[in-house]
CSV table of C-alpha atoms in Angstrom, one decimal:
chain,number,residue,atom,x,y,z
A,1,MET,CA,0.0,0.0,0.0
A,2,PRO,CA,1.5,3.3,-1.0
A,3,LEU,CA,2.0,5.8,1.8
A,4,PRO,CA,0.2,9.1,1.4
A,5,TYR,CA,2.4,12.0,0.5
A,6,TYR,CA,3.4,14.1,3.5
A,7,VAL,CA,2.6,17.8,3.0
A,8,SER,CA,3.5,20.2,5.8
A,9,PRO,CA,0.6,22.2,7.2
A,10,GLU,CA,2.4,25.5,6.3
A,11,GLN,CA,2.6,24.3,2.7
A,12,MET,CA,-1.0,23.2,2.6
A,13,MET,CA,-2.3,26.5,4.0
A,14,GLN,CA,-0.2,28.5,1.7
A,15,ASP,CA,-1.4,26.6,-1.4
A,16,LYS,CA,-5.0,26.9,-0.4
A,17,ALA,CA,-4.6,30.7,0.3
A,18,GLU,CA,-2.9,31.2,-3.1
A,19,TYR,CA,-5.6,29.2,-4.8
A,20,ALA,CA,-8.4,31.3,-3.2
A,21,LYS,CA,-6.6,34.6,-3.8
A,22,LYS,CA,-6.2,33.8,-7.5
A,23,GLY,CA,-9.9,33.0,-7.8
A,24,ILE,CA,-11.0,36.2,-6.0
A,25,ALA,CA,-8.7,38.4,-8.0
A,26,LYS,CA,-10.2,37.1,-11.3
A,27,GLY,CA,-13.6,38.6,-10.3
A,28,ARG,CA,-14.7,42.2,-10.3
A,29,SER,CA,-14.6,44.6,-7.4
A,30,ILE,CA,-17.0,46.0,-4.9
A,31,ILE,CA,-16.7,49.2,-2.8
A,32,ALA,CA,-18.5,50.1,0.3
A,33,MET,CA,-18.3,53.8,1.4
A,34,GLU,CA,-19.7,55.8,4.2
A,35,TYR,CA,-21.5,59.0,3.3
A,36,GLN,CA,-23.6,61.5,5.3
A,37,ASP,CA,-26.8,59.5,5.3
A,38,GLY,CA,-25.4,56.0,5.6
A,39,VAL,CA,-23.4,53.5,3.6
A,40,LEU,CA,-23.1,53.3,-0.2
A,41,LEU,CA,-22.3,50.1,-2.0
A,42,VAL,CA,-21.1,50.0,-5.6
A,43,ALA,CA,-20.2,46.9,-7.5
A,44,ASP,CA,-18.8,46.5,-11.0
A,45,ASN,CA,-21.5,44.1,-12.3
A,46,PRO,CA,-22.6,44.0,-15.9
A,47,SER,CA,-25.6,41.8,-15.0
A,48,ALA,CA,-28.8,43.6,-14.1
A,49,SER,CA,-30.4,40.6,-12.3
A,50,LEU,CA,-27.6,38.6,-10.8
A,51,TYR,CA,-26.9,40.8,-7.8
A,52,LYS,CA,-23.7,41.0,-5.8
A,53,ILE,CA,-25.2,43.4,-3.2
A,54,SER,CA,-28.2,42.4,-1.2
A,55,GLU,CA,-30.4,43.3,1.8
A,56,ILE,CA,-29.9,41.1,4.9
A,57,TYR,CA,-32.0,42.9,7.5
A,58,ASP,CA,-33.5,46.3,8.4
A,59,ASN,CA,-30.1,48.1,8.5
A,60,ILE,CA,-27.7,45.5,7.3
A,61,ALA,CA,-26.5,44.8,3.7
A,62,PHE,CA,-24.2,42.1,2.3
A,63,SER,CA,-22.0,42.1,-0.7
A,64,GLY,CA,-19.9,39.2,-2.1
A,65,ALA,CA,-17.0,39.1,-4.5
A,66,GLY,CA,-15.6,36.0,-6.1
A,67,LYS,CA,-17.5,32.9,-7.1
A,68,TYR,CA,-21.2,33.6,-7.5
A,69,SER,CA,-22.5,30.2,-6.3
A,70,GLU,CA,-20.4,30.3,-3.2
A,71,PHE,CA,-21.3,33.8,-2.0
A,72,GLU,CA,-24.9,33.3,-3.0
A,73,ASN,CA,-25.1,30.4,-0.5
A,74,LEU,CA,-23.4,32.6,2.2
A,75,ARG,CA,-25.9,35.4,1.4
A,76,LYS,CA,-28.9,33.1,2.0
A,77,ALA,CA,-27.4,31.7,5.1
A,78,GLY,CA,-27.0,35.2,6.4
A,79,ILE,CA,-30.6,36.1,5.7
A,80,ARG,CA,-31.7,33.0,7.6
A,81,HIS,CA,-29.4,33.8,10.5
A,82,ALA,CA,-30.8,37.4,10.7
A,83,ASP,CA,-34.4,36.4,10.2
A,84,LEU,CA,-34.2,33.7,12.8
A,85,LYS,CA,-32.6,36.0,15.3
A,86,GLY,CA,-35.1,38.7,14.7
A,87,TYR,CA,-38.0,36.3,15.0
A,88,MET,CA,-36.6,34.7,18.2
A,89,TYR,CA,-35.6,37.9,20.0
A,90,SER,CA,-36.4,41.2,18.5
A,91,ARG,CA,-35.6,43.2,15.3
A,92,GLU,CA,-33.1,45.4,17.1
A,93,ASP,CA,-31.1,42.4,18.3
A,94,VAL,CA,-29.9,41.6,14.8
A,95,THR,CA,-26.5,43.1,14.4
A,96,ALA,CA,-23.8,43.1,11.7
A,97,ARG,CA,-21.2,42.1,14.3
A,98,SER,CA,-22.9,38.8,15.1
A,99,LEU,CA,-23.4,38.2,11.4
A,100,ALA,CA,-19.8,38.9,10.5
A,101,ASN,CA,-18.7,36.6,13.3
A,102,GLY,CA,-20.9,33.9,11.9
A,103,TYR,CA,-19.4,34.4,8.4
A,104,SER,CA,-15.9,34.4,9.9
A,105,GLN,CA,-16.5,31.1,11.7
A,106,SER,CA,-18.0,29.5,8.6
A,107,LEU,CA,-15.3,30.6,6.2
A,108,GLY,CA,-12.5,29.8,8.7
A,109,THR,CA,-13.8,26.2,9.3
A,110,ILE,CA,-14.2,25.6,5.5
A,111,PHE,CA,-10.7,27.0,4.9
A,112,SER,CA,-9.0,24.7,7.4
A,113,GLN,CA,-11.1,21.6,7.0
A,114,GLU,CA,-12.2,21.3,3.4
A,115,LEU,CA,-10.0,20.4,0.4
A,116,LYS,CA,-11.1,23.5,-1.5
A,117,PRO,CA,-11.4,26.8,0.2
A,118,LEU,CA,-14.2,29.2,-0.8
A,119,GLU,CA,-13.1,31.8,-3.3
A,120,VAL,CA,-15.1,34.6,-1.8
A,121,GLU,CA,-14.6,37.9,0.0
A,122,ILE,CA,-17.6,39.3,1.8
A,123,LEU,CA,-18.6,42.7,3.1
A,124,VAL,CA,-21.2,43.2,5.8
A,125,ALA,CA,-22.3,46.8,6.4
A,126,GLN,CA,-24.7,48.2,9.0
A,127,VAL,CA,-26.0,51.7,9.0
A,128,GLY,CA,-26.1,53.2,12.5
A,129,GLU,CA,-29.0,55.1,14.1
A,130,PRO,CA,-28.7,58.9,13.8
A,131,GLY,CA,-25.7,59.9,15.9
A,132,ARG,CA,-24.3,56.3,16.1
A,133,PRO,CA,-21.4,55.1,13.9
A,134,ASN,CA,-21.8,52.8,10.9
A,135,GLU,CA,-20.2,49.4,10.9
A,136,MET,CA,-18.4,47.8,8.0
A,137,TYR,CA,-16.8,44.3,8.2
A,138,ARG,CA,-14.7,42.7,5.5
A,139,ILE,CA,-14.4,38.9,5.8
A,140,SER,CA,-11.7,37.1,3.8
A,141,PHE,CA,-11.7,33.6,2.4
A,142,ASP,CA,-9.8,32.2,5.4
A,143,GLY,CA,-12.3,33.7,7.9
A,144,SER,CA,-10.1,36.6,8.9
A,145,ILE,CA,-12.2,39.6,9.7
A,146,PHE,CA,-11.4,43.3,9.3
A,147,ASP,CA,-13.3,46.2,10.9
A,148,GLU,CA,-13.2,49.0,8.3
A,149,ARG,CA,-13.8,52.7,8.6
A,150,GLY,CA,-14.7,55.2,5.9
A,151,PHE,CA,-14.4,52.9,2.9
A,152,THR,CA,-13.4,49.4,1.9
A,153,ALA,CA,-13.0,47.4,-1.2
A,154,SER,CA,-13.1,43.7,-2.0
A,155,GLY,CA,-12.7,41.3,-4.9
A,156,GLY,CA,-10.8,41.8,-8.1
A,157,ARG,CA,-8.1,44.4,-7.7
A,158,ALA,CA,-9.1,45.4,-4.2
A,159,GLU,CA,-5.6,46.5,-3.2
A,160,ALA,CA,-5.3,49.0,-6.0
A,161,LEU,CA,-8.7,50.3,-5.1
A,162,GLN,CA,-7.7,50.8,-1.5
A,163,VAL,CA,-4.7,52.8,-2.6
A,164,TYR,CA,-6.7,54.9,-5.0
A,165,LEU,CA,-9.4,55.7,-2.4
A,166,LYS,CA,-7.0,56.3,0.4
A,167,ASP,CA,-5.6,59.4,-1.3
A,168,ARG,CA,-9.0,60.8,-2.3
A,169,TYR,CA,-11.5,59.9,0.4
A,170,THR,CA,-12.3,62.5,2.9
A,171,SER,CA,-14.5,61.5,5.8
A,172,GLU,CA,-16.4,64.7,6.3
A,173,ALA,CA,-19.4,65.9,4.2
A,174,GLN,CA,-19.5,63.1,1.7
A,175,THR,CA,-22.8,63.5,-0.1
A,176,LEU,CA,-24.4,60.7,-2.0
A,177,LYS,CA,-23.3,62.4,-5.2
A,178,THR,CA,-19.6,62.8,-4.3
A,179,ALA,CA,-19.4,59.3,-2.8
A,180,LEU,CA,-21.0,57.7,-5.9
A,181,ALA,CA,-18.7,59.8,-8.2
A,182,LEU,CA,-15.7,58.7,-6.3
A,183,CYS,CA,-16.6,55.0,-6.3
A,184,ALA,CA,-17.3,55.1,-10.0
A,185,ALA,CA,-14.0,56.9,-10.7
A,186,ALA,CA,-12.2,54.3,-8.5
A,187,LEU,CA,-13.7,51.4,-10.4
A,188,GLU,CA,-12.8,53.0,-13.7
A,189,SER,CA,-9.2,53.6,-12.6
A,190,ILE,CA,-8.5,49.9,-12.1
A,191,THR,CA,-10.2,48.7,-15.3
A,192,ASN,CA,-8.6,51.5,-17.4
A,193,GLN,CA,-11.8,51.9,-19.4
A,194,LYS,CA,-15.0,53.9,-19.3
A,195,LEU,CA,-17.6,52.0,-17.2
A,196,PRO,CA,-21.2,52.8,-18.2
A,197,LEU,CA,-23.6,53.4,-15.4
A,198,GLU,CA,-25.6,50.4,-16.5
A,199,GLY,CA,-22.5,48.3,-15.6
A,200,LEU,CA,-22.6,49.5,-12.0
A,201,GLU,CA,-24.8,47.9,-9.3
A,202,VAL,CA,-25.6,50.6,-6.7
A,203,ALA,CA,-27.4,50.3,-3.4
A,204,THR,CA,-27.6,52.3,-0.2
A,205,LEU,CA,-28.3,51.8,3.4
A,206,ASP,CA,-30.0,55.1,4.1
A,207,ARG,CA,-30.7,56.0,7.7
A,208,THR,CA,-33.3,58.6,6.8
A,209,ARG,CA,-35.6,55.8,5.6
A,210,VAL,CA,-38.3,54.4,7.8
A,211,GLY,CA,-38.1,50.7,8.6
A,212,ARG,CA,-36.0,48.8,6.1
A,213,LYS,CA,-33.0,51.0,5.2
A,214,PHE,CA,-31.8,49.1,2.2
A,215,ARG,CA,-32.5,50.5,-1.3
A,216,ARG,CA,-31.3,49.7,-4.8
A,217,ILE,CA,-30.5,52.6,-7.0
A,218,PRO,CA,-31.2,51.8,-10.7
A,219,PRO,CA,-28.9,53.2,-13.4
A,220,THR,CA,-31.4,55.9,-14.4
A,221,GLU,CA,-31.4,57.2,-10.8
A,222,SER,CA,-27.6,57.1,-10.6
A,223,ARG,CA,-27.5,59.2,-13.6
A,224,GLN,CA,-29.8,61.8,-12.0
A,225,ILE,CA,-27.7,61.7,-8.8
A,226,LEU,CA,-24.5,62.3,-10.7
A,227,ALA,CA,-26.0,65.0,-13.0
B,1,MET,CA,-24.3,30.1,11.5
B,2,PRO,CA,-25.7,27.0,9.8
B,3,LEU,CA,-23.3,25.2,7.6
B,4,ALA,CA,-26.0,23.0,6.1
B,5,PHE,CA,-26.7,24.8,2.8
B,6,ASP,CA,-28.3,21.9,1.2
B,7,ASP,CA,-31.8,23.0,1.9
B,8,GLN,CA,-32.4,25.6,-0.8
B,9,SER,CA,-35.9,26.5,0.1
B,10,SER,CA,-36.8,30.2,0.2
B,11,SER,CA,-39.3,29.7,2.9
B,12,PHE,CA,-38.6,30.7,6.5
B,13,PHE,CA,-41.4,28.5,7.7
B,14,ASP,CA,-39.8,25.4,6.1
B,15,TYR,CA,-36.5,26.5,7.5
B,16,LEU,CA,-38.0,26.5,11.1
B,17,LEU,CA,-39.8,23.3,10.4
B,18,HIS,CA,-36.5,21.5,9.6
B,19,GLN,CA,-34.0,23.3,11.8
B,20,ARG,CA,-35.9,24.7,14.7
B,21,PRO,CA,-39.4,23.1,15.1
B,22,ASP,CA,-39.4,24.3,18.7
B,23,LEU,CA,-39.9,27.8,17.5
B,24,LEU,CA,-43.0,27.1,15.4
B,25,PRO,CA,-46.4,28.3,16.8
B,26,GLY,CA,-47.6,25.7,19.3
B,27,SER,CA,-44.2,24.0,18.8
B,28,ARG,CA,-45.8,21.1,16.9
B,29,GLY,CA,-42.7,19.0,17.2
B,30,LEU,CA,-43.3,18.6,20.9
B,31,ALA,CA,-47.1,18.9,21.0
B,32,SER,CA,-47.9,16.3,18.5
B,33,GLU,CA,-46.6,13.6,20.7
B,34,ASN,CA,-48.9,12.3,23.4
B,35,SER,CA,-47.3,14.6,25.8
B,36,VAL,CA,-48.3,16.6,28.9
B,37,SER,CA,-50.1,19.2,26.8
B,38,MET,CA,-52.9,16.7,25.8
B,39,PRO,CA,-54.8,15.2,28.7
B,40,GLU,CA,-55.8,11.5,28.5
B,41,GLU,CA,-59.6,12.1,28.3
B,42,SER,CA,-59.4,14.7,25.5
B,43,ARG,CA,-57.6,12.4,23.1
B,44,GLY,CA,-59.7,11.5,20.0
B,45,VAL,CA,-62.4,13.9,21.1
B,46,VAL,CA,-63.6,16.3,18.5
B,47,PRO,CA,-63.6,19.8,20.0
B,48,PRO,CA,-66.8,21.8,20.0
B,49,PRO,CA,-67.0,24.5,17.3
B,50,PHE,CA,-65.0,27.5,18.6
B,51,SER,CA,-66.1,31.0,18.4
B,52,HIS,CA,-63.4,33.1,20.1
B,53,GLY,CA,-64.5,36.6,21.2
B,54,THR,CA,-63.6,38.9,18.4
B,55,THR,CA,-65.0,40.6,15.3
B,56,VAL,CA,-62.7,41.3,12.4
B,57,LEU,CA,-63.9,42.2,9.0
B,58,ALA,CA,-62.7,43.3,5.5
B,59,LEU,CA,-64.5,44.9,2.7
B,60,LYS,CA,-63.6,46.2,-0.8
B,61,TYR,CA,-64.0,49.8,-1.8
B,62,GLU,CA,-63.0,51.9,-4.8
B,63,ARG,CA,-59.3,52.1,-4.0
B,64,GLY,CA,-58.6,48.7,-2.5
B,65,VAL,CA,-59.6,46.9,0.6
B,66,LEU,CA,-60.4,48.1,4.1
B,67,ILE,CA,-59.7,45.8,7.1
B,68,ALA,CA,-60.8,46.5,10.6
B,69,GLY,CA,-61.2,44.8,14.0
B,70,ASP,CA,-62.4,45.4,17.5
B,71,ARG,CA,-60.0,45.7,20.4
B,72,ARG,CA,-61.4,43.4,23.1
B,73,ALA,CA,-59.7,40.3,24.5
B,74,THR,CA,-61.5,38.0,26.8
B,75,GLU,CA,-60.6,35.2,29.3
B,76,GLY,CA,-63.8,33.3,30.0
B,77,PHE,CA,-66.2,35.8,31.4
B,78,GLN,CA,-63.5,38.4,32.1
B,79,ILE,CA,-62.3,41.1,29.8
B,80,ALA,CA,-58.6,40.5,29.6
B,81,GLY,CA,-57.6,43.5,27.4
B,82,ARG,CA,-59.2,46.6,26.0
B,83,ARG,CA,-56.4,47.6,23.6
B,84,MET,CA,-55.6,44.4,21.8
B,85,GLU,CA,-54.6,44.7,18.1
B,86,LYS,CA,-56.1,42.1,15.8
B,87,VAL,CA,-55.2,43.7,12.5
B,88,PHE,CA,-51.6,43.4,11.4
B,89,LYS,CA,-49.7,44.9,8.5
B,90,VAL,CA,-47.8,42.0,6.8
B,91,ASP,CA,-46.0,43.9,4.1
B,92,GLU,CA,-46.5,47.0,2.0
B,93,HIS,CA,-49.5,45.6,0.1
B,94,SER,CA,-51.1,43.2,2.5
B,95,ALA,CA,-52.6,42.8,6.0
B,96,ILE,CA,-54.2,40.0,8.0
B,97,ALA,CA,-56.8,40.0,10.8
B,98,ILE,CA,-57.0,37.0,13.1
B,99,ALA,CA,-59.7,35.5,15.3
B,100,GLY,CA,-58.8,32.8,17.8
B,101,ALA,CA,-56.6,32.2,20.8
B,102,ALA,CA,-54.5,35.4,21.3
B,103,GLY,CA,-51.1,33.9,21.8
B,104,PRO,CA,-51.0,31.6,18.7
B,105,CYS,CA,-52.7,34.4,16.7
B,106,LEU,CA,-49.9,36.9,17.5
B,107,GLU,CA,-47.3,34.2,16.8
B,108,MET,CA,-48.8,33.3,13.4
B,109,ALA,CA,-49.0,37.0,12.4
B,110,LYS,CA,-45.3,37.5,13.3
B,111,LEU,CA,-44.3,34.3,11.5
B,112,PHE,CA,-46.2,35.3,8.4
B,113,GLN,CA,-44.6,38.7,8.3
B,114,THR,CA,-41.1,37.1,8.6
B,115,GLU,CA,-42.0,34.5,6.0
B,116,LEU,CA,-42.9,37.1,3.3
B,117,GLU,CA,-39.9,39.4,4.1
B,118,HIS,CA,-37.6,36.4,4.0
B,119,TYR,CA,-38.9,35.2,0.7
B,120,GLU,CA,-38.5,38.7,-0.8
B,121,LYS,CA,-34.9,39.0,0.4
B,122,VAL,CA,-33.8,35.6,-0.7
B,123,GLU,CA,-35.5,35.6,-4.1
B,124,GLY,CA,-35.1,39.3,-4.8
B,125,VAL,CA,-38.8,39.7,-5.7
B,126,GLN,CA,-42.0,39.7,-3.7
B,127,LEU,CA,-44.4,36.8,-3.7
B,128,SER,CA,-47.6,37.3,-5.8
B,129,CYS,CA,-50.8,38.1,-3.9
B,130,GLU,CA,-52.1,34.6,-4.7
B,131,GLY,CA,-48.8,33.1,-3.5
B,132,LYS,CA,-49.0,34.9,-0.2
B,133,ALA,CA,-52.6,33.8,0.3
B,134,ASN,CA,-51.7,30.2,-0.4
B,135,LYS,CA,-48.7,30.3,2.0
B,136,LEU,CA,-51.0,31.5,4.8
B,137,GLY,CA,-53.3,28.6,4.1
B,138,GLN,CA,-50.4,26.2,4.6
B,139,MET,CA,-49.6,27.8,7.9
B,140,VAL,CA,-53.2,27.6,9.1
B,141,LYS,CA,-53.2,23.9,8.0
B,142,ALA,CA,-50.0,23.3,10.0
B,143,ASN,CA,-51.8,24.6,13.1
B,144,LEU,CA,-54.5,21.9,12.8
B,145,PRO,CA,-53.1,19.7,15.6
B,146,MET,CA,-53.3,22.7,18.0
B,147,VAL,CA,-57.0,23.1,17.1
B,148,PHE,CA,-57.7,19.8,18.9
B,149,GLN,CA,-56.2,21.3,22.0
B,150,GLY,CA,-58.5,24.3,21.7
B,151,LEU,CA,-56.1,26.7,20.2
B,152,VAL,CA,-57.9,27.8,17.1
B,153,VAL,CA,-56.3,30.4,14.7
B,154,VAL,CA,-58.4,31.6,11.8
B,155,PRO,CA,-57.3,34.6,9.7
B,156,ILE,CA,-58.6,36.8,7.0
B,157,TYR,CA,-56.0,37.9,4.5
B,158,VAL,CA,-56.4,41.0,2.3
B,159,GLY,CA,-53.9,42.1,-0.3
B,160,PHE,CA,-53.7,44.5,-3.2
B,161,ASP,CA,-52.9,42.5,-6.3
B,162,LEU,CA,-50.6,44.7,-8.2
B,163,LYS,CA,-50.9,42.6,-11.4
B,164,ARG,CA,-54.6,42.7,-11.5
B,165,ALA,CA,-54.7,46.2,-10.0
B,166,GLU,CA,-57.4,45.3,-7.4
B,167,GLY,CA,-57.9,44.5,-3.8
B,168,ARG,CA,-58.6,40.9,-2.8
B,169,ILE,CA,-60.0,39.2,0.3
B,170,PHE,CA,-59.3,35.6,1.3
B,171,LYS,CA,-60.9,33.7,4.1
B,172,TYR,CA,-59.7,30.4,5.7
B,173,ASP,CA,-61.2,27.5,7.5
B,174,ILE,CA,-59.3,25.6,10.3
B,175,THR,CA,-57.9,23.0,7.9
B,176,GLY,CA,-56.2,25.7,5.8
B,177,GLY,CA,-58.9,25.7,3.1
B,178,ARG,CA,-58.6,29.0,1.3
B,179,TYR,CA,-61.6,30.8,-0.3
B,180,GLU,CA,-61.7,34.1,-2.1
B,181,GLU,CA,-64.5,36.5,-1.2
B,182,SER,CA,-65.7,38.9,-3.9
B,183,ASP,CA,-67.0,41.8,-1.7
B,184,TYR,CA,-66.7,41.5,2.1
B,185,HIS,CA,-66.2,39.1,4.9
B,186,SER,CA,-66.0,39.0,8.6
B,187,ILE,CA,-65.1,36.3,11.2
B,188,GLY,CA,-65.1,35.9,15.0
B,189,SER,CA,-67.9,35.5,17.5
B,190,GLY,CA,-69.5,38.7,16.2
B,191,GLY,CA,-68.8,37.9,12.6
B,192,LYS,CA,-72.4,37.0,11.8
B,193,GLU,CA,-73.8,40.3,13.0
B,194,ALA,CA,-71.1,42.2,11.1
B,195,ARG,CA,-71.8,40.3,7.9
B,196,ASN,CA,-75.5,40.9,8.2
B,197,THR,CA,-74.9,44.7,8.5
B,198,MET,CA,-72.5,44.6,5.5
B,199,ARG,CA,-74.9,42.5,3.4
B,200,GLU,CA,-77.5,45.2,3.9
B,201,HIS,CA,-75.4,48.3,3.2
B,202,PHE,CA,-72.6,47.1,0.9
B,203,ARG,CA,-72.4,48.6,-2.5
B,204,LYS,CA,-69.6,48.2,-5.1
B,205,ASN,CA,-67.0,51.0,-5.3
B,206,LEU,CA,-67.8,52.7,-2.0
B,207,SER,CA,-65.7,55.8,-1.2
B,208,GLU,CA,-63.1,55.4,1.5
B,209,GLU,CA,-65.3,57.4,3.9
B,210,ASP,CA,-68.4,55.4,3.2
B,211,ALA,CA,-66.4,52.1,3.5
B,212,LEU,CA,-65.0,53.2,6.9
B,213,THR,CA,-68.5,54.2,8.1
B,214,LEU,CA,-69.9,50.8,7.1
B,215,ALA,CA,-67.0,49.0,8.7
B,216,LEU,CA,-67.5,50.8,12.0
B,217,ARG,CA,-71.3,50.4,11.8
B,218,SER,CA,-70.8,46.6,11.4
B,219,LEU,CA,-68.4,46.5,14.3
B,220,TYR,CA,-70.9,48.5,16.4
B,221,ASN,CA,-73.7,46.1,15.6
B,222,ALA,CA,-71.5,43.1,16.3
B,223,ALA,CA,-70.6,44.6,19.7
B,224,GLU,CA,-74.3,45.2,20.4
B,225,ASP,CA,-75.1,41.5,20.3
B,226,ASP,CA,-71.9,39.7,21.1
B,227,VAL,CA,-70.2,39.8,24.5
B,228,GLY,CA,-66.8,38.9,23.0
B,229,THR,CA,-66.7,42.1,20.8
B,230,GLY,CA,-65.8,45.4,22.2
B,231,GLY,CA,-67.7,48.6,21.1
B,232,PRO,CA,-66.1,52.0,21.0
B,233,ASP,CA,-64.9,52.9,24.4
B,234,LEU,CA,-65.8,56.6,24.6
B,235,VAL,CA,-64.6,57.0,28.2
B,236,ARG,CA,-61.1,55.8,27.5
B,237,GLY,CA,-61.0,56.9,23.9
B,238,ILE,CA,-60.4,53.4,22.5
B,239,TYR,CA,-61.6,52.8,19.0
B,240,PRO,CA,-61.3,49.8,16.7
B,241,THR,CA,-58.3,49.6,14.5
B,242,ALA,CA,-58.5,49.8,10.7
B,243,LYS,CA,-56.1,49.8,7.8
B,244,CYS,CA,-56.6,50.5,4.1
B,245,VAL,CA,-54.7,48.5,1.6
B,246,THR,CA,-54.4,50.2,-1.8
B,247,ALA,CA,-52.1,50.4,-4.8
B,248,SER,CA,-49.9,53.0,-3.1
B,249,GLY,CA,-49.4,50.8,0.0
B,250,ILE,CA,-50.9,50.2,3.3
B,251,GLY,CA,-52.1,52.9,5.6
B,252,ASP,CA,-53.4,53.2,9.2
B,253,ILE,CA,-56.6,55.0,9.8
B,254,GLU,CA,-56.0,57.6,12.5
B,255,GLU,CA,-57.9,57.5,15.8
B,256,GLU,CA,-59.1,61.1,15.2
B,257,ARG,CA,-60.9,60.1,12.0
B,258,MET,CA,-62.4,57.1,13.8
B,259,SER,CA,-63.8,59.2,16.6
B,260,ARG,CA,-65.3,61.6,14.0
B,261,VAL,CA,-67.0,58.8,12.1
B,262,TYR,CA,-68.3,57.4,15.4
B,263,ALA,CA,-69.6,60.7,16.5
B,264,GLY,CA,-71.7,60.9,13.4
B,265,LEU,CA,-72.8,57.3,13.8
B,266,ILE,CA,-73.9,57.8,17.4
B,267,GLU,CA,-75.7,61.0,16.5
B,268,GLU,CA,-77.7,59.0,13.9
B,269,LEU,CA,-78.5,56.2,16.4
B,270,LYS,CA,-79.8,58.7,18.9
B,271,ARG,CA,-82.1,60.3,16.4
B,272,GLY,CA,-83.4,56.8,15.6
B,273,ALA,CA,-84.0,55.8,19.2
């Protein structure tokens, strides 16, 4: 009987990480950015029906970069987690922090135990009540979790986006218009070509809304906002 | 966070059924066994027909559907609550009103709200009006074991069907049977009196004001004859609750407007007496 090959744990983790990173870098990018009324999410997504950004709960949104089938499953699991919690306790007890923890646990377990890691990077954003801070969490393929302020980017050439935004983002007085223009310019800068507004998926978590804060902004409305 | 992603259903109800049956109304997983909740002598006994103290009604008018209910809750011969809400907004274009045991009623309303929101978020689109009505039927059917323990839940569902551009009313029986009503319906212990009043005064395409007056008149008449139904409480200023479901969404009818309509109604009754 042939002996199984010995692979050191370091080597195995490194290989898995490389594999996942390669997969995620192949995809397109997503930006989440705070503005005066909440959080803006913009994704480079040519499809008008296969969404990368989605509502999870009253004031929580989700976006996934990487492999569609994989982050779609995570999205559904997130909605179940949130609805179950809201049903069991109360609507205000559903928080982005607990959701992000859940994602981190899930992704971490899959990364270390399964043969193939998930090729996804996830953003969970929560808009705060007036006077309270927003929360943005980026969860990586290996379950590592980053608490972000101001803006964050995931998928595709996320690092280049971070660099681009770091120089240009100012935290005070970002209106929806300036934030959207900055996100669109950032996405254009890494693709080196003009992105039509139809190719951008835009949504906001708007704290001025009553009840459910999540809202999709169709291309026609983005055009009006930018005009 | 559940790792079991194999269940691809978009239904929150199914999710609870498979993952957390203990959270379902009446926790059927536990109750269906011959457990403590079902005494020996009651097994196999068909319960008497239930008429829980309540009157809730729905009627169509020119812009959509009006749904209203009284506020009384009873415990045997005692009044347990004067401010009970029996009409619930479910989503932007539908509402339910429930007659039956208070606890399970509230639970079913909450579960139905979560169910519709869950579906909308997972699928990215809302269920159709018909789909929502059918789903509620399944939930009423799932409650059937509890009926034999005396915990009846019977709803009316009203929705504005955006495709057909009209309001619709659905009634249910305890087995989950779903029947569409063309004009109006009411249920609960005072339901018959309310229906009689509506039968007499209902016209097609009533204005909102007339529909509201008719709804309140029907509730008033139900409260006259039925101990389980509360009339307007002028001392405490408690009036029935009503919502209108139209193409532009669902709206509450403010208490001020209620009191104005009641004032007119009482004036009319005094003249008649």
